[in-house]
Coordinates of C-alpha atoms (C1' of nucleotides) in Angstrom, one line a residue:
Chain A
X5 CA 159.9 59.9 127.2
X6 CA 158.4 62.0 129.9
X7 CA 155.3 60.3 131.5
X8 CA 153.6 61.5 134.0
X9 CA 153.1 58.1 136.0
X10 CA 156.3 56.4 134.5
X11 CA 156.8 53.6 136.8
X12 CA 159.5 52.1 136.4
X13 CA 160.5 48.9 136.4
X14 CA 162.4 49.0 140.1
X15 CA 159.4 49.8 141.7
X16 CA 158.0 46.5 140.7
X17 CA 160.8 44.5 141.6
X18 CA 162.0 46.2 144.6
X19 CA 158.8 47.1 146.6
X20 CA 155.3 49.0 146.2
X21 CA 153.4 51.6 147.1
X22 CA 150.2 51.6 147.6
X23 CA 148.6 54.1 145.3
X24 CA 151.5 54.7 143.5
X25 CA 149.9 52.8 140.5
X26 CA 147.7 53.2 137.9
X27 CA 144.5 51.2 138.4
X28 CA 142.2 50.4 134.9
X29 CA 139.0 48.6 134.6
X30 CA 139.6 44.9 133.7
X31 CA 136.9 43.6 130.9
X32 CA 136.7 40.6 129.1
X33 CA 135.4 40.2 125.4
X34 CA 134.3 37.2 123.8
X35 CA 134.4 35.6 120.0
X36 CA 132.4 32.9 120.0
X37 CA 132.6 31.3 116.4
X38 CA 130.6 28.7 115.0
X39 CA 129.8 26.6 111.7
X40 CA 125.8 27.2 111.9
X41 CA 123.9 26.5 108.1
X42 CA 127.1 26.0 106.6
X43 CA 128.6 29.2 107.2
X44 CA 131.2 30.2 109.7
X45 CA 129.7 32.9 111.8
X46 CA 130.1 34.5 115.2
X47 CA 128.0 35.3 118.0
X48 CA 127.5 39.7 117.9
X49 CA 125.3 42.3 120.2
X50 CA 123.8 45.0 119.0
X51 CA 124.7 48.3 121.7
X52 CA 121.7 50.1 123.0
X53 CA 123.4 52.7 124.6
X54 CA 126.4 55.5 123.5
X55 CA 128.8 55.5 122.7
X56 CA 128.7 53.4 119.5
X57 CA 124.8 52.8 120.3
X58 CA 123.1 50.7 117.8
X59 CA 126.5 49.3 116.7
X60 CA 127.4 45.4 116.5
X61 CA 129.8 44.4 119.0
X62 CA 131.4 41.5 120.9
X63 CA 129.9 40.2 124.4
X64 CA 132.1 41.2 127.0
X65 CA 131.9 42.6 130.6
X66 CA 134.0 43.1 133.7
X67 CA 136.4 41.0 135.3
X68 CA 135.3 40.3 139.2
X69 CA 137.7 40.5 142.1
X70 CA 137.8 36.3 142.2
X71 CA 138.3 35.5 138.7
X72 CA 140.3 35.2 135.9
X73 CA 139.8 36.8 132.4
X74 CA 138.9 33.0 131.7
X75 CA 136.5 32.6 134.2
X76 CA 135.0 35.9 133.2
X77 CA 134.6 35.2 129.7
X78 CA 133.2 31.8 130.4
X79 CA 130.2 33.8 132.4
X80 CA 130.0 35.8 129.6
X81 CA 129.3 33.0 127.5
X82 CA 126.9 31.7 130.2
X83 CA 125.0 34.5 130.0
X84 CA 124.5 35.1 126.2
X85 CA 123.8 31.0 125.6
X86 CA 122.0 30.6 128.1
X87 CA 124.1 27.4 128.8
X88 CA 124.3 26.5 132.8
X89 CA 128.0 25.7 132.1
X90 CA 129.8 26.4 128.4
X91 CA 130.6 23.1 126.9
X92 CA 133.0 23.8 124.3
X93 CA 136.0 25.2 123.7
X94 CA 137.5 28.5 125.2
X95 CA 140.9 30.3 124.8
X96 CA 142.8 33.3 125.5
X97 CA 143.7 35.5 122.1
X98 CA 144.7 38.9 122.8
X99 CA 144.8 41.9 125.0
X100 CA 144.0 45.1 124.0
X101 CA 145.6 48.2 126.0
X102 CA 145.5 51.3 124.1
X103 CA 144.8 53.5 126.4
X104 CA 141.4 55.3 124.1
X105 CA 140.2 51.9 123.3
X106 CA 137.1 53.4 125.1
X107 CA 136.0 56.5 125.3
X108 CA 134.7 56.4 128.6
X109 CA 137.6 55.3 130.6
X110 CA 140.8 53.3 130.6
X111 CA 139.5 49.4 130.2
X112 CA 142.3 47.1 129.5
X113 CA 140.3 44.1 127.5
X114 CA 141.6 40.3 127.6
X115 CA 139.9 38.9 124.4
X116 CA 139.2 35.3 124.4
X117 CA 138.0 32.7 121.8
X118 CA 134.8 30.4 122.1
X119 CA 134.2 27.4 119.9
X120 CA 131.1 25.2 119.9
X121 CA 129.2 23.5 118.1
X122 CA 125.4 24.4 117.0
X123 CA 125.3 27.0 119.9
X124 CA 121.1 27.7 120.7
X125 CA 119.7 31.2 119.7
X126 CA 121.4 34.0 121.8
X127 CA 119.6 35.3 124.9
X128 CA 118.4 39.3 124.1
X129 CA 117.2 41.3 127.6
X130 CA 119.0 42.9 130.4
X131 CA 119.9 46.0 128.5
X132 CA 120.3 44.3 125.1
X133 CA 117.6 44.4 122.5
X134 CA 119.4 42.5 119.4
X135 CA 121.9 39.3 119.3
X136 CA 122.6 37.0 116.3
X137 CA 125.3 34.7 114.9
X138 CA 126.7 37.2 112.1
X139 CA 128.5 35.6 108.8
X140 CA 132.2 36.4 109.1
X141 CA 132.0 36.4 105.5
X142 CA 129.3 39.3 105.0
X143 CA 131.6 40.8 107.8
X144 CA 134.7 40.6 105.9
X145 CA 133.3 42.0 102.3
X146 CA 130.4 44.8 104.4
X147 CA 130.6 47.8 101.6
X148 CA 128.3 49.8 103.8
X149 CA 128.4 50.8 107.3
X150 CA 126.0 47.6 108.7
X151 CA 129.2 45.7 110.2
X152 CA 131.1 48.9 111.9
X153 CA 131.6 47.2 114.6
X154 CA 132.1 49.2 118.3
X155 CA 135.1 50.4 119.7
X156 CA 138.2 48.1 118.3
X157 CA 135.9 45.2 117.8
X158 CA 136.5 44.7 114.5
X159 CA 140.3 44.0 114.7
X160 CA 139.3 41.5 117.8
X161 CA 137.4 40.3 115.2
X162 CA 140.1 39.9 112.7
X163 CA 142.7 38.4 114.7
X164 CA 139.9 35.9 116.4
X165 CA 139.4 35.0 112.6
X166 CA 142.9 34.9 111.8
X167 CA 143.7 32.8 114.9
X168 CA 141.2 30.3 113.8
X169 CA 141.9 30.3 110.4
X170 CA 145.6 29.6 110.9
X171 CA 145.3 27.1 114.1
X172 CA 142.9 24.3 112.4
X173 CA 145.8 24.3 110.0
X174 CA 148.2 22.3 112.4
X175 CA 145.9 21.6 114.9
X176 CA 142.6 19.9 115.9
X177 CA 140.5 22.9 116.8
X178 CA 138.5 22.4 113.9
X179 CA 137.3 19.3 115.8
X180 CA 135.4 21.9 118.6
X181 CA 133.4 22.8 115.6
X182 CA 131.6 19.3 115.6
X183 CA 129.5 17.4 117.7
X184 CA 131.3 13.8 118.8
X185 CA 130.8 11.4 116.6
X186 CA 131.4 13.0 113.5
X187 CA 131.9 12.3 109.9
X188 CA 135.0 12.9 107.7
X189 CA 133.0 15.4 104.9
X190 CA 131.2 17.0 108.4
X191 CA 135.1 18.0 108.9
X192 CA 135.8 19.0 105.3
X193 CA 132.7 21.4 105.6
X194 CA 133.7 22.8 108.7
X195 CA 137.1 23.3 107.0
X196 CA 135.4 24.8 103.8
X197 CA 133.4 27.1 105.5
X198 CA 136.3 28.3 107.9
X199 CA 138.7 29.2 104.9
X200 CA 135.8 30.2 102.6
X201 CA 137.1 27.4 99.8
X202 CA 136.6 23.9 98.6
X203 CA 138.8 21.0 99.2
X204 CA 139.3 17.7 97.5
X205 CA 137.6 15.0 99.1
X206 CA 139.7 12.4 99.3
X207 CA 143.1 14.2 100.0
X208 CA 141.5 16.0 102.6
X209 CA 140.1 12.5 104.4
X210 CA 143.5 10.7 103.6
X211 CA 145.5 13.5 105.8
X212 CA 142.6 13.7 108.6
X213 CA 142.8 9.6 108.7
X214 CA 146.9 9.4 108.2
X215 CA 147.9 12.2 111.0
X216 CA 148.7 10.1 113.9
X217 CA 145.7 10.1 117.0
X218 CA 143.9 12.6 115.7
X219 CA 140.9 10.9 115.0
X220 CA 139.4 7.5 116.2
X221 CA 137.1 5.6 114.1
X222 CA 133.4 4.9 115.6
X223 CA 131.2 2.6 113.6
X224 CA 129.0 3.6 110.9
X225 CA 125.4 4.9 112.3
X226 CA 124.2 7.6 110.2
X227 CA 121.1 7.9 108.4
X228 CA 122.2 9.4 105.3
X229 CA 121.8 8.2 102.0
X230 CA 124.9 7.0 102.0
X231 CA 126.1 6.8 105.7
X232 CA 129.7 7.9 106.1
X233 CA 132.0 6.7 108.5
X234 CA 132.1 8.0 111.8
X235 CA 134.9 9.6 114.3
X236 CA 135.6 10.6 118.0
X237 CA 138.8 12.5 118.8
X238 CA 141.8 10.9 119.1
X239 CA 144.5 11.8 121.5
X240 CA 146.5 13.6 119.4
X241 CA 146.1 17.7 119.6
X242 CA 147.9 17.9 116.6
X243 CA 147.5 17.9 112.6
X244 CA 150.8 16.5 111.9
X245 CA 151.6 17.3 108.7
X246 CA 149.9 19.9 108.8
X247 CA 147.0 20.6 106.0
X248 CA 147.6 23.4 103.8
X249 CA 145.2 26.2 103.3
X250 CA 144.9 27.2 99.8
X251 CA 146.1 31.2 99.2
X252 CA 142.4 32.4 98.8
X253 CA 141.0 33.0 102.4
X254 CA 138.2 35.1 101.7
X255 CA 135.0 35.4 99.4
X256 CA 135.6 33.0 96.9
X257 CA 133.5 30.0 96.8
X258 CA 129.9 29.6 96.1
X259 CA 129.4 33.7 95.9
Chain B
X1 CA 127.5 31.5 141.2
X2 CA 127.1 34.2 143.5
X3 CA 130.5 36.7 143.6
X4 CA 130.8 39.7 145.4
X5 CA 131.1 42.1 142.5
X6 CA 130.2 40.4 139.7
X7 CA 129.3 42.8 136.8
X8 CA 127.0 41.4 134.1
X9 CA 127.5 41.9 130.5
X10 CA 124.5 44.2 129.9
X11 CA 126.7 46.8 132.4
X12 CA 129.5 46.8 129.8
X13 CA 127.3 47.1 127.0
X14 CA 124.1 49.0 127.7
X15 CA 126.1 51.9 130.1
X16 CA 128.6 51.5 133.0
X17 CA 128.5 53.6 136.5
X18 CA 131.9 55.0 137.3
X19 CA 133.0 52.9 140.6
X20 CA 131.0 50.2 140.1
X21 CA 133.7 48.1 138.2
X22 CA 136.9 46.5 139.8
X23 CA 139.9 48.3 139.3
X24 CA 143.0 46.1 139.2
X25 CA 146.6 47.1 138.6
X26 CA 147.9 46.5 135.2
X27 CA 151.5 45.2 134.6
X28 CA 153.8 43.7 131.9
X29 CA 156.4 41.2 132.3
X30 CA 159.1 40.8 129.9
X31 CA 160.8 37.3 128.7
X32 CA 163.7 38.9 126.7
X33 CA 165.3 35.5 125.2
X34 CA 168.7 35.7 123.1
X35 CA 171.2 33.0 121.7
X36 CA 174.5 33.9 123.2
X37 CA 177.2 31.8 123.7
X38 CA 175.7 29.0 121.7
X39 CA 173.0 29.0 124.3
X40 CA 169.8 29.8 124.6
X41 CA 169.2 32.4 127.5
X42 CA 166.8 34.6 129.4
X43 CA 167.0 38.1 131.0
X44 CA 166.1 37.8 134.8
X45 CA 166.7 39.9 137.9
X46 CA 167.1 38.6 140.9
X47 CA 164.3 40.1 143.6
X48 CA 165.6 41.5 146.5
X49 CA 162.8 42.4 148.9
X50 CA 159.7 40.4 149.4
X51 CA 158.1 38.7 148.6
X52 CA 160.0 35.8 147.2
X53 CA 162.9 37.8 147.7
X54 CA 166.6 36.4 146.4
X55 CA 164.4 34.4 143.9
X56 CA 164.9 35.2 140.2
X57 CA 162.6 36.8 138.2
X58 CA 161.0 38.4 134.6
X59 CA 161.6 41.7 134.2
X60 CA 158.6 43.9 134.5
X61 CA 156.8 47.2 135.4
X62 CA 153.3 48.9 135.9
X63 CA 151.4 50.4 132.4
X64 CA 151.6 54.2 132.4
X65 CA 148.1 55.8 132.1
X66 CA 148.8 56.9 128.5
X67 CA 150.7 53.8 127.8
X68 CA 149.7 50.6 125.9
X69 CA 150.8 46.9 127.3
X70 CA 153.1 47.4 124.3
X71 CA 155.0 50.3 125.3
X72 CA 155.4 49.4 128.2
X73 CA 157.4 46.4 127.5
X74 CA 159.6 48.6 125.3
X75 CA 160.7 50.7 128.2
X76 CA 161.1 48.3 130.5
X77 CA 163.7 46.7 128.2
X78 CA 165.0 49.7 127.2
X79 CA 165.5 50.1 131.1
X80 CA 167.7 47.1 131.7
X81 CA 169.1 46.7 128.3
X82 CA 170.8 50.1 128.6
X83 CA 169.9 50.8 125.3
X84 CA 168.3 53.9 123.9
X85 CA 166.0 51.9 121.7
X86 CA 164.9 48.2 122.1
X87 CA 166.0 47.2 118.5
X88 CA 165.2 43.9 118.7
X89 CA 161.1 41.9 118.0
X90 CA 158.9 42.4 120.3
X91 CA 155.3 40.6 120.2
X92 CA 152.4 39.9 123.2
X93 CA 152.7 36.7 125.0
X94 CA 149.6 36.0 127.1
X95 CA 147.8 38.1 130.3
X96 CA 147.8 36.0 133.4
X97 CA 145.2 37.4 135.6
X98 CA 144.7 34.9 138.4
X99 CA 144.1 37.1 141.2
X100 CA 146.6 35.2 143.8
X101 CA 149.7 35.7 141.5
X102 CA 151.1 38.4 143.4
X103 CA 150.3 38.1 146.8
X104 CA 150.4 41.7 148.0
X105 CA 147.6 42.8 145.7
X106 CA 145.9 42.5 142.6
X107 CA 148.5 42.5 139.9
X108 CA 147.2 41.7 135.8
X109 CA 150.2 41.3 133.7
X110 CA 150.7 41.1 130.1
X111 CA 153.9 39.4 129.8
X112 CA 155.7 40.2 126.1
X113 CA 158.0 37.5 124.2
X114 CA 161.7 40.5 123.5
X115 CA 163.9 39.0 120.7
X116 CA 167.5 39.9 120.2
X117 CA 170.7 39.9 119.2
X118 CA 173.6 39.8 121.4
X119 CA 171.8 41.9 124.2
X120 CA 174.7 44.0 126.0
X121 CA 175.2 43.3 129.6
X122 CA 171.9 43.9 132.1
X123 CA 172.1 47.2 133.8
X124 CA 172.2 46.3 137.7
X125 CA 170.8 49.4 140.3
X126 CA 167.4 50.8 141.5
X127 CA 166.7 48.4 143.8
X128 CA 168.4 45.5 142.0
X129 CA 171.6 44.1 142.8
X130 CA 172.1 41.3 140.2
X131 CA 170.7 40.6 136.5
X132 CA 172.0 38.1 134.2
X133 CA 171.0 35.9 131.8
X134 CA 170.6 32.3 132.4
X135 CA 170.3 29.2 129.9
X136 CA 167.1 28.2 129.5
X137 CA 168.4 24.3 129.6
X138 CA 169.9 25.1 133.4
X139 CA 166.4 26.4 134.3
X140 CA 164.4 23.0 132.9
X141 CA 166.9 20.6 134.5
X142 CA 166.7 22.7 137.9
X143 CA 166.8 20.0 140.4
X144 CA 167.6 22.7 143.0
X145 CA 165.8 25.7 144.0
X146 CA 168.1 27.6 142.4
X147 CA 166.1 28.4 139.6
X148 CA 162.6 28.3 141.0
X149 CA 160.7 31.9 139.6
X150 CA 159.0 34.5 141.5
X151 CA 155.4 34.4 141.2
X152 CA 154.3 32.6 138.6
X153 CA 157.2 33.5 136.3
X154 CA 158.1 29.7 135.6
X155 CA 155.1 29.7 133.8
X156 CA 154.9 33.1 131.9
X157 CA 158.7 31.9 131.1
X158 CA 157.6 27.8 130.4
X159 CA 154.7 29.5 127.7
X160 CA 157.1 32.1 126.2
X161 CA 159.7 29.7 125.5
X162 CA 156.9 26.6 124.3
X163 CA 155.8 29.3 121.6
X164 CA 159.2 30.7 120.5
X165 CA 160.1 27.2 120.0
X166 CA 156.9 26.0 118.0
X167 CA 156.8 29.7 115.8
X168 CA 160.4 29.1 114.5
X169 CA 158.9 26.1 112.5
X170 CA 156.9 27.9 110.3
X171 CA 157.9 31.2 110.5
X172 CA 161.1 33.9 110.5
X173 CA 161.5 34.7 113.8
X174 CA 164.6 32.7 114.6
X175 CA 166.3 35.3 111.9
X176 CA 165.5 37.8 114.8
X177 CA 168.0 36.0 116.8
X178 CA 170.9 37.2 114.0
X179 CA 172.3 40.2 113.1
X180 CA 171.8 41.4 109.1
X181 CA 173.6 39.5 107.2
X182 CA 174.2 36.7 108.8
X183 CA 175.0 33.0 107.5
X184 CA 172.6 30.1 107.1
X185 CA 175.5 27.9 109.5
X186 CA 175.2 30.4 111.7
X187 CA 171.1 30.3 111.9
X188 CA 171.4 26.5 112.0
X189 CA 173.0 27.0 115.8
X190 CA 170.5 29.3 116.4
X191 CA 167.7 26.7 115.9
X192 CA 170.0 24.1 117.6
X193 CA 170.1 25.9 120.3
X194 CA 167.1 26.7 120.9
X195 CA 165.2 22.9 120.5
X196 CA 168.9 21.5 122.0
X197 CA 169.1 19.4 118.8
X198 CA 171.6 19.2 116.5
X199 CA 170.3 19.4 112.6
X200 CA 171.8 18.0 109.5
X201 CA 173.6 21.0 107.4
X202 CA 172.8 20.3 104.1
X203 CA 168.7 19.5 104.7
X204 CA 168.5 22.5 107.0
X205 CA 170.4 24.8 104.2
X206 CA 168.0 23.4 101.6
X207 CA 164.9 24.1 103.1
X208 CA 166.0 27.5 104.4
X209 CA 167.0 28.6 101.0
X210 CA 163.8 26.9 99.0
X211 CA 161.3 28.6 101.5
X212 CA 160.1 31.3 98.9
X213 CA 161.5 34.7 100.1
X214 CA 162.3 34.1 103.4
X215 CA 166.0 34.5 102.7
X216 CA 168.3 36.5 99.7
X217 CA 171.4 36.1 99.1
X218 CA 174.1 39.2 99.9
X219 CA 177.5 38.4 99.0
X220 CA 180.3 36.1 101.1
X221 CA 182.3 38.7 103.2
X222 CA 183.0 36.2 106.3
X223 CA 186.4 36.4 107.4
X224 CA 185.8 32.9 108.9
X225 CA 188.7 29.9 108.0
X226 CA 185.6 28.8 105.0
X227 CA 183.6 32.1 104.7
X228 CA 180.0 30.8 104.6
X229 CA 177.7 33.1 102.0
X230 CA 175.7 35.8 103.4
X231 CA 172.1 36.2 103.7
X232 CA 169.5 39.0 104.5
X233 CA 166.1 38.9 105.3
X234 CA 163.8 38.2 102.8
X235 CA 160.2 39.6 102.8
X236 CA 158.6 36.5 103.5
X237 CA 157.6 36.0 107.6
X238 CA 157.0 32.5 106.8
X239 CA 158.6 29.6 106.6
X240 CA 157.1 27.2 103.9
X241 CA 156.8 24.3 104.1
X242 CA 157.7 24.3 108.3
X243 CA 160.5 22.7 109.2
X244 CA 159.9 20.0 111.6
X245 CA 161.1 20.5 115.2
X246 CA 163.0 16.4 116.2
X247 CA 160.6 14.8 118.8
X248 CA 163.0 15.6 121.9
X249 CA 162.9 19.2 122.9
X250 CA 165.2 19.7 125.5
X251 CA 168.4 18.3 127.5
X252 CA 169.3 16.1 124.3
X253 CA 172.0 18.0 123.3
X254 CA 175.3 17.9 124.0
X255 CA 175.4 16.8 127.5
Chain C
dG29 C1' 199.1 16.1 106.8
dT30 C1' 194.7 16.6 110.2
dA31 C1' 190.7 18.9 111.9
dA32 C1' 187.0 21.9 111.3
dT33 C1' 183.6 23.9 108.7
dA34 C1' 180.9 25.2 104.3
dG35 C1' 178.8 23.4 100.5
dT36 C1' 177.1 20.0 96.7
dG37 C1' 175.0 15.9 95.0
dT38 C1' 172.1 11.9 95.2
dC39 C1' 169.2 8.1 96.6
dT40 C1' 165.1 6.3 99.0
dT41 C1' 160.9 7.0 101.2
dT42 C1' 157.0 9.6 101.9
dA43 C1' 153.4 13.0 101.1
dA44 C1' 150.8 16.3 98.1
dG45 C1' 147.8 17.3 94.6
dA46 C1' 144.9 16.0 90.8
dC47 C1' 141.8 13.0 89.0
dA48 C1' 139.3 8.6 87.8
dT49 C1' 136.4 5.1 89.5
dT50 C1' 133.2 2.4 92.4
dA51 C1' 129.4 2.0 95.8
dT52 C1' 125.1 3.3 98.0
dG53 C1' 120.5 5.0 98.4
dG54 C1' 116.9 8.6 97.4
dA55 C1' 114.0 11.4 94.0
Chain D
dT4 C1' 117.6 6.1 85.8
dC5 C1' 119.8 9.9 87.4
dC6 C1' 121.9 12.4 91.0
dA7 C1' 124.3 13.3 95.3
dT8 C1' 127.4 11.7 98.3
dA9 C1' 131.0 8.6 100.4
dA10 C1' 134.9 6.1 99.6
dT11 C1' 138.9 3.9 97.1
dG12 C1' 142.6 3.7 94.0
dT13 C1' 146.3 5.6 91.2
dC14 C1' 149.6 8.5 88.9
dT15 C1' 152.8 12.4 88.8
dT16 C1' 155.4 15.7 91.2
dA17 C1' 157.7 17.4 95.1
dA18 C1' 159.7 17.3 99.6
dA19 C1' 162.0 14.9 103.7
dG20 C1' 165.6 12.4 105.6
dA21 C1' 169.9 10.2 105.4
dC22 C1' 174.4 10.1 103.8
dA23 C1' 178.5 10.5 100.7
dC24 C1' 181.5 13.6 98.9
dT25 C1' 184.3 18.0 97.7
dA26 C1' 186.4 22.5 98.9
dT27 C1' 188.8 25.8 101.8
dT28 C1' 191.7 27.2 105.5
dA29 C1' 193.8 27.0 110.3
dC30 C1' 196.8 24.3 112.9

DNA sequence: GTAATAGTGTCTTTAAGACATTATGGA
DNA sequence: TCCATAATGTCTTAAAGACACTATTAC
């Protein structure tokens, strides 16, 4: 246990030094996930530049003086939409200290989670040549070295997915997938595509309807064939009881 | 939008220029909770030097250079625990980042969630006079200042304690709260401590037992007046189907 | 004996999961 | 007419929640 800066824990409670600590580069990197064509995707950048150059990886940059990691990853988000203001949802998942994260320097990362629905093409310029919404899926099951992604991107990745996959279980994030109104099978789809699965129909709409203030109905306007019913939000930020995800969570519907 | 140093995405990705990114100091706060007495409790030291000095607060330290968030956190309780090795869980919380939290410069913590059982006395000295831990129910009913945090610690404390509380529905981790074996009467207090509920016995033995793995049975050694049988960990980390946490969450209890 | 605690059994209500059936409108 | 999709209804099995009861030992 011999450090060479080992700070220890008096020196934060008991006074400071000025230059007595170690300073790292603050960063921000960003999961934006989305149901686009059926399939649950998420929003990647292709590096132009080493190290990793001409790897996938997540948006991301700097944290400024006045902001939080939140406000950081929102710009981020800004940025690569092209959206004057990010309209859907955005949490903290994860930060990621290990001290060779990057090869460059020390950058201490605070990964967040975006969620919206039908996001516009990404923006490319300013250093970066190639963005697209990427299938988690061909993610998950890449045999060759396509989906590599840069630096410790790829277990970002997989706890972003995991996150996801395990919150819309209990909760109603799966509901930032959708635009407002929206339809009980739009749901079921978003749900399908998240666990990579198919559910029954009319179990899945009878919990959605039963679980208290989740959902509020709105009329019937659609212009399908046969127009489902329509929802808003309820109040309720909870899927209580909570819907079950089958055991299989990857690569095994229609493929 | 216009902030002083506010570093784009393409910087991060497409190359970086040593100096031109914000360096911030990088900290870890700790909420070590435990179940002792029958109550449920936090580790806190009481500050003394400002600012917010005599105020309580999380334990917490600076990240060494070759340190992640992780280790950090470790040392820190292995620091006031006394203890050679933390042997207790040990799992991220959340990174608070505002940059007013600490007001004497810019301070990013990582606060950690510690886990165990029957913590030995807090080691008192380097700068801290007094360290005890306190019942979470006394800090929630503060109507004094008694109990008002340094920094934003009530917060980092309120979200540490809001997720141990909803993760021991559907998972393992009140189990960390016991020593191996331990007895299912005995983990019943630990959960009624924690939501400040009291459960039925026989529905909360049931659905401890039928959750697939997450217990096995080891023998009935208790000298207690009716020894209770003994259980160990199973290798299940989830608890299925979750058992529900009652509607009230706190000062319902006995009092 | 009484009190305290551990454990068992059971009854009712509720939800889950599977599946059959009806309704609507387009190709 | 056939097909795709939305919605309803129902039947069986399983779990939740409430509660009654027995067993063991300290006092």
């Amino acid at each position: 246990m011999d450090r060479s800066v080992d700070q220890p824990l008096q020196d934060f409670l008991s006074g400071y030094h000025p230059g007595d600590y170690p300073a790292v580069a603050y960063a921000t990197d960003v999961v934006l996930l989305a149901v686009r064509d059926g399939e649950f995707k998420v929003l990647l950048a292709r590096r132009n530049d080493h190290p990793d150059k001409a790897r996938w990886a997540l948006p991301g940059g700097f944290v400024g003086p006045s902001e939080t990691a939140l406000d950081a990853a929102r710009r981020v988000l800004q940025e690569k939409t092209g959206l004057a203001a990010f309209p859907g949802h955005l949490e903290q998942l994860c930060t990621y200290s290990a001290p060779d994260r990057d090869p460059r320097m020390r950058v201490v990362s605070t990964a967040h989670i975006g969620i919206m629905y039908q996001p516009p093409e990404p923006r490319v310029g300013g250093g970066v040549d190639e963005a697209a919404y990427v299938s988690i899926r061909d993610i998950e099951n890449d045999s060759s070295e396509e989906y590599r992604l840069a630096f410790d991107h790829a277990r970002i990745l997989a706890d972003a997915v995991e996150r996801i996959r395990s919150k819309i279980e209990y909760s109603a994030t799966a509901l930032e997938f959708l635009p407002q109104p929206f339809t009980i099978p739009e749901l079921r789809r978003v749900y399908e595509a998240i666990w990579g699965v198919s559910l029954h129909k009319s179990d899945f709409k009878r919990k959605i309807v039963n679980s208290a203030h989740l959902v509020d109905r709105a009329g019937r306007l659609s212009t399908d064939p046969n127009p489902a019913e329509l929802y808003v939000r309820g109040k309720s930020i909870q899927l209580q009881p909570p819907i079950s995800r089958p055991v299989v969570s990857r690569s095994s519907r229609s493929d």
